[in-house]
Tab-separated table of C-alpha atoms in Angstrom:
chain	number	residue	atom	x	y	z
T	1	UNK	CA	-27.681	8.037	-17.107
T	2	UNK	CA	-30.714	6.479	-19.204
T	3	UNK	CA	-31.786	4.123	-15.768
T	4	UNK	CA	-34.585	4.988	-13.297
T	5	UNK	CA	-31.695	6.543	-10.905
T	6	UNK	CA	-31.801	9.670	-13.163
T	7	UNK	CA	-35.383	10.836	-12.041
T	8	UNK	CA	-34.387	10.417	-8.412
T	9	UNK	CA	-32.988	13.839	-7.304
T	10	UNK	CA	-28.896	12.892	-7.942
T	11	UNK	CA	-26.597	15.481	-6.770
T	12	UNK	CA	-26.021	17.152	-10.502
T	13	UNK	CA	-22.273	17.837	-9.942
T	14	UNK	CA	-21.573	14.331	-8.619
T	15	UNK	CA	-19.297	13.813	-11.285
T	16	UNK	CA	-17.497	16.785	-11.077
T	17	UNK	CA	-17.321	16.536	-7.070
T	18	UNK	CA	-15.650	13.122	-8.051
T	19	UNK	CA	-13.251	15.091	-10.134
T	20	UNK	CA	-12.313	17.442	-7.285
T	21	UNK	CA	-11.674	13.927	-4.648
T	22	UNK	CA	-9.572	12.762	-7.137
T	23	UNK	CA	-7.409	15.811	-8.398
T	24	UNK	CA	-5.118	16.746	-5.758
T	25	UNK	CA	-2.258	13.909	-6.121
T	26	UNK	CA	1.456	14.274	-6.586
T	27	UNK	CA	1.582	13.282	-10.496
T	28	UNK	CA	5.236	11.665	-10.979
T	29	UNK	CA	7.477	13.006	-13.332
T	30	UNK	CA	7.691	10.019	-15.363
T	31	UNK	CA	5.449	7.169	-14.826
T	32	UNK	CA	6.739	4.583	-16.322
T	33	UNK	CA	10.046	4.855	-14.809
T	34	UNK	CA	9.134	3.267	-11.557
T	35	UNK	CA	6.694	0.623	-13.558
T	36	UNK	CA	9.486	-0.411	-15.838
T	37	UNK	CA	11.222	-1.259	-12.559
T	38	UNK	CA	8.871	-3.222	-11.123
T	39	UNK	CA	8.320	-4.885	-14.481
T	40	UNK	CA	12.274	-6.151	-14.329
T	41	UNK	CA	12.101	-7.193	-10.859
T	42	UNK	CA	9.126	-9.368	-11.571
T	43	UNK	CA	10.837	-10.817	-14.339
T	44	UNK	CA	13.934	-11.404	-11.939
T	45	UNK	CA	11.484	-13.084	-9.618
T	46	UNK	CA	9.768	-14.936	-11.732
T	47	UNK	CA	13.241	-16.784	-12.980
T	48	UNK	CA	14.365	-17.013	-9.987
T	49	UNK	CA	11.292	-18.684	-8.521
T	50	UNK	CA	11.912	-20.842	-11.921
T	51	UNK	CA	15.418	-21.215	-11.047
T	52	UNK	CA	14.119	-22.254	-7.224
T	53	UNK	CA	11.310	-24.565	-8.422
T	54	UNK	CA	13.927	-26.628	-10.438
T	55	UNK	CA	16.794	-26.613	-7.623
T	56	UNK	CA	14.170	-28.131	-5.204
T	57	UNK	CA	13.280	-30.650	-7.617
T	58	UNK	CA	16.883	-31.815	-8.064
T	59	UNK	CA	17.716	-31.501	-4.259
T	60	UNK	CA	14.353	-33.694	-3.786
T	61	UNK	CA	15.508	-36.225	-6.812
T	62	UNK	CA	18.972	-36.364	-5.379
T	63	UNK	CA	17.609	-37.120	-2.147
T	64	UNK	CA	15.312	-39.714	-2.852
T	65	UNK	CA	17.847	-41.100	-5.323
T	66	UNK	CA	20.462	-40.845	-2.086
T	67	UNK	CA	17.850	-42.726	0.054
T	68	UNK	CA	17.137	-45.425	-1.902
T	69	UNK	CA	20.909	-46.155	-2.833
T	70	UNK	CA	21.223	-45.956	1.418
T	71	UNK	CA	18.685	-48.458	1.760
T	72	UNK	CA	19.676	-50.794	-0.583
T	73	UNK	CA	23.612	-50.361	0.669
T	74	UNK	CA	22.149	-51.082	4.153
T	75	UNK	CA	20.632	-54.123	3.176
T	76	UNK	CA	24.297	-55.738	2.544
T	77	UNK	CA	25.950	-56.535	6.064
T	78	UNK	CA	28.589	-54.410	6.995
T	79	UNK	CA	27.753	-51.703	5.020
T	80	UNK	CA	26.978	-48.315	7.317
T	81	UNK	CA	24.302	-46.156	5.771
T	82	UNK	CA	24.942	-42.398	5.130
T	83	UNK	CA	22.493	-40.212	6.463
T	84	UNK	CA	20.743	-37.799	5.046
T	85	UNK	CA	22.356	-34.455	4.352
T	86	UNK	CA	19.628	-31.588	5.351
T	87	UNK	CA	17.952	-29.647	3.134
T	88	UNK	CA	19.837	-26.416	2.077
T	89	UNK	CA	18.682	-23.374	3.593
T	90	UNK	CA	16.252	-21.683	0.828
T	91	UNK	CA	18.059	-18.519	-0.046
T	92	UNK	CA	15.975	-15.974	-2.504
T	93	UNK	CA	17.459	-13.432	-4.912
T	94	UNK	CA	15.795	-10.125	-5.174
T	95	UNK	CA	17.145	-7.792	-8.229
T	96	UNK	CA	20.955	-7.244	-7.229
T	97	UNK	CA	21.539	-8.925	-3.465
T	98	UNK	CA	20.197	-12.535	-1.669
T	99	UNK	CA	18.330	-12.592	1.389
T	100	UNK	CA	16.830	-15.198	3.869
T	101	UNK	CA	13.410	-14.858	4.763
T	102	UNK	CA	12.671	-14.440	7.963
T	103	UNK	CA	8.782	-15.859	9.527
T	104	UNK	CA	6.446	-13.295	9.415
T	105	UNK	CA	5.472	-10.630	9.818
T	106	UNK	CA	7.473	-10.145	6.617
T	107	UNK	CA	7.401	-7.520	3.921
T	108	UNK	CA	9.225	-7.916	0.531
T	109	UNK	CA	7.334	-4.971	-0.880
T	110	UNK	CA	9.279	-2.866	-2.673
T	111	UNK	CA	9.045	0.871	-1.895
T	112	UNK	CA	9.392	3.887	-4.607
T	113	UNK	CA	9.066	7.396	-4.037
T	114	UNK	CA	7.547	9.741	-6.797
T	115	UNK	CA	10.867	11.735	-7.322
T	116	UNK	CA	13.176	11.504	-10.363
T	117	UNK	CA	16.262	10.962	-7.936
T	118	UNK	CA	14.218	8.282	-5.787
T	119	UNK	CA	15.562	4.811	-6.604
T	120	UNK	CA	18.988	5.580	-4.422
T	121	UNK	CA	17.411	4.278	-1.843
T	122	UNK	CA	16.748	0.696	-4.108
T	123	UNK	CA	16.159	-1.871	-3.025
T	124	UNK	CA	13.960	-0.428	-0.605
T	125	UNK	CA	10.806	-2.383	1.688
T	126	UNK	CA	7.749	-1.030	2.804
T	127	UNK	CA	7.616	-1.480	6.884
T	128	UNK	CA	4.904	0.730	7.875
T	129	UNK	CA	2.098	3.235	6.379
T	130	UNK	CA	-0.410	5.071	7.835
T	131	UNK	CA	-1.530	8.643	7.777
T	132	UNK	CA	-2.409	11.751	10.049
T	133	UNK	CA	-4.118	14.544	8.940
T	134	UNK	CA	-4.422	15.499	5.229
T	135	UNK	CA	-1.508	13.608	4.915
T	136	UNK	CA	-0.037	10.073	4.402
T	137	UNK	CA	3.423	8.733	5.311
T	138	UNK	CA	5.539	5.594	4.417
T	139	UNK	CA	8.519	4.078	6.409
T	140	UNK	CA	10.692	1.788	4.661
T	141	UNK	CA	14.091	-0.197	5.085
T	142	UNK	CA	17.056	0.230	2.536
T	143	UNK	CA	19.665	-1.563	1.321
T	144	UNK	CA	22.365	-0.613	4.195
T	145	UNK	CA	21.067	-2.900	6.592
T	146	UNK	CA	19.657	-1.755	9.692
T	147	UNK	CA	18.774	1.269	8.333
T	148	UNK	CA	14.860	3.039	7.919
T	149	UNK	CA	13.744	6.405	5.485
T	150	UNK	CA	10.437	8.174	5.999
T	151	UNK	CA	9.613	7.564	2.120
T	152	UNK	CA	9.222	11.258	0.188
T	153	UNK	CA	6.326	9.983	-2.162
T	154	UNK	CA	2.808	11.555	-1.729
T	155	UNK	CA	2.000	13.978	-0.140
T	156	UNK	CA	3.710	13.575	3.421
T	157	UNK	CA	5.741	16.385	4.323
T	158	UNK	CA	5.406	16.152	8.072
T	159	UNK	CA	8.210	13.812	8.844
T	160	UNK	CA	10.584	14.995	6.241
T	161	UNK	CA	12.352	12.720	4.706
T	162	UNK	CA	13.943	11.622	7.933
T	163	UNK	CA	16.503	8.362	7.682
T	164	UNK	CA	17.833	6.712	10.178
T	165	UNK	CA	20.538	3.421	10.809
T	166	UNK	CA	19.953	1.213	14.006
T	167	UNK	CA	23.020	-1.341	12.817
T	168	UNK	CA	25.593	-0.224	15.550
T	169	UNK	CA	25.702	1.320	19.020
T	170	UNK	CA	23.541	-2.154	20.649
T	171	UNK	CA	24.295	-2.026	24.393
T	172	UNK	CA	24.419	-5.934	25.785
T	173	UNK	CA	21.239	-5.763	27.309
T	174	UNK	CA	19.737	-3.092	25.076
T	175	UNK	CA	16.395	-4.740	23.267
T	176	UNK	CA	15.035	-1.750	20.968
T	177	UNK	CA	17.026	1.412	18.591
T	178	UNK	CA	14.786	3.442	17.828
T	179	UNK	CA	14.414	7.375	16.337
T	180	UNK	CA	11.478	9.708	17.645
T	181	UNK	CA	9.772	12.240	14.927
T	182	UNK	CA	7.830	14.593	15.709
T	183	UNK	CA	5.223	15.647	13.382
T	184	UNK	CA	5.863	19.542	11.995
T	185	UNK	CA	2.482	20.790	9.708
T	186	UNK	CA	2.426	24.458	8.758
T	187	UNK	CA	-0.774	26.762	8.797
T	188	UNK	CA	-2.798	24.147	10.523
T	189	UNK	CA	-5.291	26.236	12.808
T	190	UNK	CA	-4.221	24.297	15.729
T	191	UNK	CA	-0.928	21.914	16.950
T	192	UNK	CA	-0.489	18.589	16.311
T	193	UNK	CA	1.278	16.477	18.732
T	194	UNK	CA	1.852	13.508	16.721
T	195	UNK	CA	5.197	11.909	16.828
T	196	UNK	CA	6.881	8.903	14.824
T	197	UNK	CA	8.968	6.575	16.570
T	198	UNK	CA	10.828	4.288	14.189
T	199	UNK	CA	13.446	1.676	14.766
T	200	UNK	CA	15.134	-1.842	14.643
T	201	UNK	CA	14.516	-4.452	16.703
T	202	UNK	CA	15.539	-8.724	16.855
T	203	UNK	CA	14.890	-10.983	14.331
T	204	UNK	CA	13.322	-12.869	17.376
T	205	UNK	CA	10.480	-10.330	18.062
T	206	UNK	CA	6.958	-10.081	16.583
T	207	UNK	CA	5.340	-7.282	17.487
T	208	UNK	CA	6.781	-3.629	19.331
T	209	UNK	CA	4.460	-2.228	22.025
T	210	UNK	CA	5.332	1.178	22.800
T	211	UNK	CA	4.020	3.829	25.776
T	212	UNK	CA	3.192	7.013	25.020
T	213	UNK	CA	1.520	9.896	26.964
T	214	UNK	CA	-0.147	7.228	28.948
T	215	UNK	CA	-1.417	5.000	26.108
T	216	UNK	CA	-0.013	1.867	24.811
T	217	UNK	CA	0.421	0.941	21.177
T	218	UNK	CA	1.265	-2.144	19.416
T	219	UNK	CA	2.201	-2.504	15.876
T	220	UNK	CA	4.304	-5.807	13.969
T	221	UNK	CA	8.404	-5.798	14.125
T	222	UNK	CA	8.425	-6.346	10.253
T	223	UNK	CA	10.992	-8.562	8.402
T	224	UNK	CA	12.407	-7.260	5.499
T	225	UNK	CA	14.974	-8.596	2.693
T	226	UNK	CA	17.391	-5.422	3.909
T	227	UNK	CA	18.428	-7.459	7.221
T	228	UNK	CA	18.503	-10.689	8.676
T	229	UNK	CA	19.620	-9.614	11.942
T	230	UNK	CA	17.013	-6.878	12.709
T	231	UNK	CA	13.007	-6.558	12.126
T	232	UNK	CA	11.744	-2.911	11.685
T	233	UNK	CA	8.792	-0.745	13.282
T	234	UNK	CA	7.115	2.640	12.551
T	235	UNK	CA	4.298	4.119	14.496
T	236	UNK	CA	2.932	7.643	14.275
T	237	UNK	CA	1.363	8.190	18.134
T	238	UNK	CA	-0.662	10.566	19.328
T	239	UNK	CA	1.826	12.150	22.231
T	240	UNK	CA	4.794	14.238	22.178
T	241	UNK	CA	8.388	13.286	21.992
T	242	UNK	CA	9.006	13.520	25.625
T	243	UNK	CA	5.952	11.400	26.597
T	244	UNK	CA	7.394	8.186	24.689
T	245	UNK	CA	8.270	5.898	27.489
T	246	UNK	CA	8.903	2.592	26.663
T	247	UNK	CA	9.063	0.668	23.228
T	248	UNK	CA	9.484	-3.057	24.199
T	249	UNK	CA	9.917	-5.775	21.463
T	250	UNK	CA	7.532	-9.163	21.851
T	251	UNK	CA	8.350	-12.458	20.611
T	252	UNK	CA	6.131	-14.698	19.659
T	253	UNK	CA	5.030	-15.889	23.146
T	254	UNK	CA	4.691	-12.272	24.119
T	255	UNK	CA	8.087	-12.357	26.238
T	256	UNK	CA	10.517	-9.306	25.989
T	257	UNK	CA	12.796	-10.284	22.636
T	258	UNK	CA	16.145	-10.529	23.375
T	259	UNK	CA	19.235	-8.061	22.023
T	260	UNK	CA	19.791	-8.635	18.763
T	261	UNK	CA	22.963	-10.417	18.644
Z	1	UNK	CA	11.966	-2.062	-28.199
Z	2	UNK	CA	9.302	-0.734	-30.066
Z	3	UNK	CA	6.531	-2.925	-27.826
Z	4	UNK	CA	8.273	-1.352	-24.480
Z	5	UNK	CA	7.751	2.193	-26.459
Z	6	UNK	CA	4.386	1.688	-26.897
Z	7	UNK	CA	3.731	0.391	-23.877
Z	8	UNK	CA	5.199	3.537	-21.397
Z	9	UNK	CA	3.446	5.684	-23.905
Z	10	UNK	CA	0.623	4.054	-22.821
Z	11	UNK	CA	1.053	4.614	-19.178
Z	12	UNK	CA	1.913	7.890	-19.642
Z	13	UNK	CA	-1.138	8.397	-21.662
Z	14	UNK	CA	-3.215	6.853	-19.155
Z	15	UNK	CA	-1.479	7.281	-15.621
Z	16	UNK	CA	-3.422	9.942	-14.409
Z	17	UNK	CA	-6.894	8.706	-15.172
Z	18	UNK	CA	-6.022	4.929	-13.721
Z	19	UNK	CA	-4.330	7.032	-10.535
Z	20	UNK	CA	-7.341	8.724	-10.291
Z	21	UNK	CA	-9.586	5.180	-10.139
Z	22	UNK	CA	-6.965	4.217	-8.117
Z	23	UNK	CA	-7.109	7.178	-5.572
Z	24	UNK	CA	-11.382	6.969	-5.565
Z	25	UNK	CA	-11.429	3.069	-4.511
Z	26	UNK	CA	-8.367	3.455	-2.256
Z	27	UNK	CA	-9.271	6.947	-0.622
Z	28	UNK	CA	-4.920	6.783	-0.529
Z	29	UNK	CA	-2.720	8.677	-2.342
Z	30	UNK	CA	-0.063	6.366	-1.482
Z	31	UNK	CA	-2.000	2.657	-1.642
Z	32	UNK	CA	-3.547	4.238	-5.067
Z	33	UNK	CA	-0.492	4.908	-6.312
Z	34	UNK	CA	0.944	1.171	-5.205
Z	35	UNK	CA	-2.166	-0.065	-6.787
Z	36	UNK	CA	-2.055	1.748	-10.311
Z	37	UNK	CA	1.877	0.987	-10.885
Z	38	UNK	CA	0.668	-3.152	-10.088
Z	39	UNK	CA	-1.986	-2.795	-12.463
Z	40	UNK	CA	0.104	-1.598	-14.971
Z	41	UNK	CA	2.493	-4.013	-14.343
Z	42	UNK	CA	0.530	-6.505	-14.533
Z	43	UNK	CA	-0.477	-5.565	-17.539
Z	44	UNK	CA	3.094	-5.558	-18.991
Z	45	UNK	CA	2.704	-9.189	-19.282
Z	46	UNK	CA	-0.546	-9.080	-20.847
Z	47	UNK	CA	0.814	-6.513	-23.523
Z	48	UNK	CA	1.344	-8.158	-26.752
Z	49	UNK	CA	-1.787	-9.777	-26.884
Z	50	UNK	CA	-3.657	-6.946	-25.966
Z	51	UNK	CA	-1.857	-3.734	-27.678
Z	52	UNK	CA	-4.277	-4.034	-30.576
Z	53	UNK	CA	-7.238	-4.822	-28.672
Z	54	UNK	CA	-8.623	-2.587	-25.552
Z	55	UNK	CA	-5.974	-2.459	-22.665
Z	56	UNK	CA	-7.809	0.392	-21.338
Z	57	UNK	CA	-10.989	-1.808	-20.429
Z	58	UNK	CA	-8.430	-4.365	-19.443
Z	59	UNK	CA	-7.004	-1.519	-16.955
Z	60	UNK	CA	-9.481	-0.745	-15.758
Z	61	UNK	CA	-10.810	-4.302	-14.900
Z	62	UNK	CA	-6.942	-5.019	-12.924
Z	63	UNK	CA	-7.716	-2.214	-10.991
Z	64	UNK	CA	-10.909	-3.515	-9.746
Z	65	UNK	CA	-10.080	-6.863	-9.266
Z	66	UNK	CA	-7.171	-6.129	-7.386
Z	67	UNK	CA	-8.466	-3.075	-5.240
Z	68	UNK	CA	-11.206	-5.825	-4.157
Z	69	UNK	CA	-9.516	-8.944	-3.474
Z	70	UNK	CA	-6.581	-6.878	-1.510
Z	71	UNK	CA	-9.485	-5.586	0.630
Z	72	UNK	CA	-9.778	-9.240	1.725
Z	73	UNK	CA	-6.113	-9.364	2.896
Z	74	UNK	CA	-4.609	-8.307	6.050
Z	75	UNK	CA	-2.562	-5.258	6.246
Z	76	UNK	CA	0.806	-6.004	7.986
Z	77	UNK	CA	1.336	-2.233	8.679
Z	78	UNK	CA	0.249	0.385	11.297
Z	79	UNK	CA	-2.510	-0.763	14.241
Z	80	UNK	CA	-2.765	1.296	16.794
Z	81	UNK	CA	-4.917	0.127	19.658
Z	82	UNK	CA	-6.006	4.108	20.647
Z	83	UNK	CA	-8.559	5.757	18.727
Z	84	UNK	CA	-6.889	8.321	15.334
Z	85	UNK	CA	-6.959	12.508	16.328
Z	86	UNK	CA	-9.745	14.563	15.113
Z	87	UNK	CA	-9.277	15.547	11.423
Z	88	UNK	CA	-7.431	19.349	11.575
Z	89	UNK	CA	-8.158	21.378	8.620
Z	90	UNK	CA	-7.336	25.016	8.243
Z	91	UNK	CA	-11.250	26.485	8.679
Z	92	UNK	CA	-10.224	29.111	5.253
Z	93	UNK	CA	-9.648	25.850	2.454
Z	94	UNK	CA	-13.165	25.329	1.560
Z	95	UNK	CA	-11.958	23.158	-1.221
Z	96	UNK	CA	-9.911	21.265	1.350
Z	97	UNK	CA	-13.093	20.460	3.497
Z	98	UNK	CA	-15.483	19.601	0.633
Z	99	UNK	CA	-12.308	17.149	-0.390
Z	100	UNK	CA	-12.274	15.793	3.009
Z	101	UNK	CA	-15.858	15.524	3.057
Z	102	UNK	CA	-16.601	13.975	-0.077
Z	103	UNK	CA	-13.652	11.487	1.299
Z	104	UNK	CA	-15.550	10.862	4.326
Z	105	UNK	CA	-18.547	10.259	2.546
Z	106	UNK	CA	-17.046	7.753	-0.086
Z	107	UNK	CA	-15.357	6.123	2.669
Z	108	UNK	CA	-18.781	4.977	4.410
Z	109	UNK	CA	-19.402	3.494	1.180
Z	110	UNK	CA	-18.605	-0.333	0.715
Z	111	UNK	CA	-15.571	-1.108	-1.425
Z	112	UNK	CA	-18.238	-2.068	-5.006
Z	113	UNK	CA	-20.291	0.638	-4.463
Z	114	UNK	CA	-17.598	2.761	-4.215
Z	115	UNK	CA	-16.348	1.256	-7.345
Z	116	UNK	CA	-19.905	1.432	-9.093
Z	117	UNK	CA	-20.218	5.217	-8.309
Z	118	UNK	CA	-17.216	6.236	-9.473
Z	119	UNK	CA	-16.616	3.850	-12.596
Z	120	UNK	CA	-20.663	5.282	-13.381
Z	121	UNK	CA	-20.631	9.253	-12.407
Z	122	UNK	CA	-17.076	10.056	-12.837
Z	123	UNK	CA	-15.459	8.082	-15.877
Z	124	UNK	CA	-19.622	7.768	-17.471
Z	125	UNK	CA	-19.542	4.332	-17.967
Z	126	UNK	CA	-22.371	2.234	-19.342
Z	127	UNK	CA	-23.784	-0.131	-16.760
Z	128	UNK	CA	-22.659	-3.169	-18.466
Z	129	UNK	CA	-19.011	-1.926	-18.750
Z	130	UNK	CA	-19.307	-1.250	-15.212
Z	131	UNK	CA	-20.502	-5.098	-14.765
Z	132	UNK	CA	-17.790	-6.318	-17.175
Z	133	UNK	CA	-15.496	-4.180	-14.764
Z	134	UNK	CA	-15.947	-5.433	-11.706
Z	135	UNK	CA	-16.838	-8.990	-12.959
Z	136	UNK	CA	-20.501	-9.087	-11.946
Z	137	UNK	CA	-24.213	-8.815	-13.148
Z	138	UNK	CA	-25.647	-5.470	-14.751
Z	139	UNK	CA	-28.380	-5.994	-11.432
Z	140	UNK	CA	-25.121	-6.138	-9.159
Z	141	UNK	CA	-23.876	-3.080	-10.603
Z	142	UNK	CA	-27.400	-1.496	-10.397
Z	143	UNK	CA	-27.876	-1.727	-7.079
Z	144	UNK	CA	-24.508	-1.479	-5.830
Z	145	UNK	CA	-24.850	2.098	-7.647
Z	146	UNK	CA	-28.497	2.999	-6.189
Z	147	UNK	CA	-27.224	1.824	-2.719
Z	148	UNK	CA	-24.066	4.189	-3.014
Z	149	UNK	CA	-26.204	7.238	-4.287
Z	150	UNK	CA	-28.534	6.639	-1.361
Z	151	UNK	CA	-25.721	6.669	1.147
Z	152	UNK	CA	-24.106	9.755	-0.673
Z	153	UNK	CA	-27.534	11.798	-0.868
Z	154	UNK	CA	-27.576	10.950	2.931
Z	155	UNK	CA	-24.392	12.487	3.297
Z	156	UNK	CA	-24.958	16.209	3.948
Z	157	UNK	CA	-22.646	17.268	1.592
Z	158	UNK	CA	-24.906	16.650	-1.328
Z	159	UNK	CA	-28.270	18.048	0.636
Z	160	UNK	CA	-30.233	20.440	-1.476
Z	161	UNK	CA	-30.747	23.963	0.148
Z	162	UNK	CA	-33.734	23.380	1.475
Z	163	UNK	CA	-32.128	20.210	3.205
Z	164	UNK	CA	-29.510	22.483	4.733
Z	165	UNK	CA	-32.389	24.875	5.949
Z	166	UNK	CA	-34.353	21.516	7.591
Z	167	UNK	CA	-31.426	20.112	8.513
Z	168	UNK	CA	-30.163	23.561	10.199
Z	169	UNK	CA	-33.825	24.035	12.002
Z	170	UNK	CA	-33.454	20.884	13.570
Z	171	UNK	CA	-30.217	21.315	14.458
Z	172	UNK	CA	-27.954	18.400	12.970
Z	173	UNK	CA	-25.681	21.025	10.585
């Protein structure tokens, strides 16, 4: 510190106070294990955005090559031109399975926990994150579809490690499945009454708004490669279980989403 | 093989340090975390060319870049339209309030002077490696820095005693 800061009064131990901010963090067992993962499923993507790239450019050669036969076949009289065959549906690969994308709000974030035995969850999606007091928490989707885990990395104890499946059980008219949490932290000097609610909705809906001890909350009805069929929401509110009353799925337009079907 | 070897020693030499950056621009255990395993990841493809030159500074510099242009993306995640609890912290973990407070303070900070105070006070870096960090001008990285210690010394977590005695007369502690 040889600038003109050093002969203003600097708090001596800032460095060390920085020290302390930064010490307390779950250190993984191995570190590279989870970045050699991500490494290969780059690599996957990259080829297969490679592999995408020159698929479209055939599909768009064969087209134009298709049109261009068409129009000079309709010139001849008689002749009936074929039309067009659509565009295949763009399918992506993501390390072992293929998805569709669905519009967003979409997350293809993969998810890893800090433990050895974390990756049985793989191929896993970030939905939601957020935190409550001296803690932070993670909800993801998993490769069963339909199905959500409160994420064990960091430090986030108060949900557990709660998982949950939303893929059967769908009454006719029924619009959202959903799991209520609440939040359990020891030797805090006072209560909390914060609660998760987590759960599957339509592909159709946007956004979840859900009532709670007289307050209403919104949050996005995420996408994720796990399902095509539902979109997944997690929300930590500040109410107890038994004051959650109502979690309604928007579309778009803001009308109730239908049912998945 | 042997470039893979080196390379996860490497981030096992240097995980905690780069979580650490991570955790002081993120104020996240779990978004630092996310952002140290991308930075080293994206430094995988970067490896050959740089194993024999200064991957560290390289690091470092992902880090930055991509704490600060993330900060101009939306988060897709939790948005509650009610105002977050009161922070609860057991009144006997002294070390867990001057954490929380130091948080708090660095949090009022903006994301580069955030990044100049730490990269500066906590890993001692020269103000030009700070620059060369975060990809702009030594005077950037001065003031950012001065700015940040002036809204830190604000903070009363870093008041003097005498502060605290002011500050206590007049009533604000």
């Amino acid at each position: 510190m040889t600038d003109d800061l050093s002969t203003n009064r600097l708090p001596e131990d800032l460095g060390a106070k920085l020290a302390v901010l930064t010490d307390e963090r779950p250190e993984p067992a191995d570190p590279a294990a989870p970045i050699r993962l991500r490494i290969k499923r780059r690599q996957v993507r990259r080829r297969t955005t490679a592999a995408a790239v020159c698929a479209a450019a055939a599909t768009a050669a064969v087209v134009v090559a298709s049109s261009v036969l068409g129009s000079i076949r309709s010139a001849e009289p008689g002749v009936a031109t074929p039309s067009t065959s659509p565009v295949p549906k763009m399918v992506s690969t993501h390390a072992d399975f293929r998805y569709t994308p669905l519009p967003k709000p979409w997350s293809d974030k993969p998810a890893f926990t800090t433990q050895p035995d974390s990756l049985r969850y793989a191929p896993a999606f970030y939905v939601a994150r957020g935190s409550i007091p001296n803690e932070s928490w993670a909800v993801a989707s998993y490769y069963s579809s339909g199905c959500l885990v409160v994420t064990d990395e960091g430090p986030a104890k108060a949900f557990g490690g709660t998982k949950d499946c939303f893929y059967e059980n769908w009454q006719p008219d029924q619009r959202a499945q959903y799991r209520t949490i609440p939040a359990v932290v020891p030797n805090l000097s006072s209560p909390l009454h914060l609660t998760m609610v987590m759960g599957a909705v339509s592909a159709e809906a946007r956004t979840v708004r859900i009532t709670a001890g007289g307050k209403t909350y919104s949050t996005d009805a995420i996408g994720t490669p796990n399902s095509s069929r539902f979109r997944f929401f997690a929300l930590v509110v500040d109410a107890a279980e038994s004051e959650i009353t109502a979690v309604t799925p928007l579309t778009a337009t803001g009308q109730p989403a239908p049912s998945p079907s | 093989m042997r470039t893979e070897h080196d390379f996860d020693e490497f981030v096992r030499a240097r995980w905690t340090a780069t979580a650490r950056l991570a955790y002081a621009l993120t104020l996240d255990h779990q978004k630092a975390e996310d952002l140290a395993q991308d930075a080293f990841t994206k430094l995988w493809f970067h490896w050959r060319k740089l194993q024999n030159g200064n991957p560290e500074a390289y690091l470092r510099r992902i880090v930055a870049s991509s704490f600060l242009s993330g900060r101009r993306r939306r988060w897709l995640g939790e948005r509650p339209t009610d105002a977050p609890p009161e922070t609860v912290v057991d009144p006997d973990t002294a070390q867990v309030d001057e954490r929380l407070a130091l948080r708090q303070a660095m949090a009022r900070l903006s994301p580069r002077q955030r990044a100049a105070v730490y990269l500066r006070y906590a890993e001692d870096l020269s103000e030009r490696t700070v620059a060369e960090v975060l990809g702009c001008s030594v005077g950037a990285v001065k003031q950012h820095t001065r700015r940040g210690l002036e809204a830190l010394r604000a903070d009363i977590t870093f008041a003097t005693p005498d502060e605290l005695a002011d500050l206590t007369e007049r009533g604000i502690s």
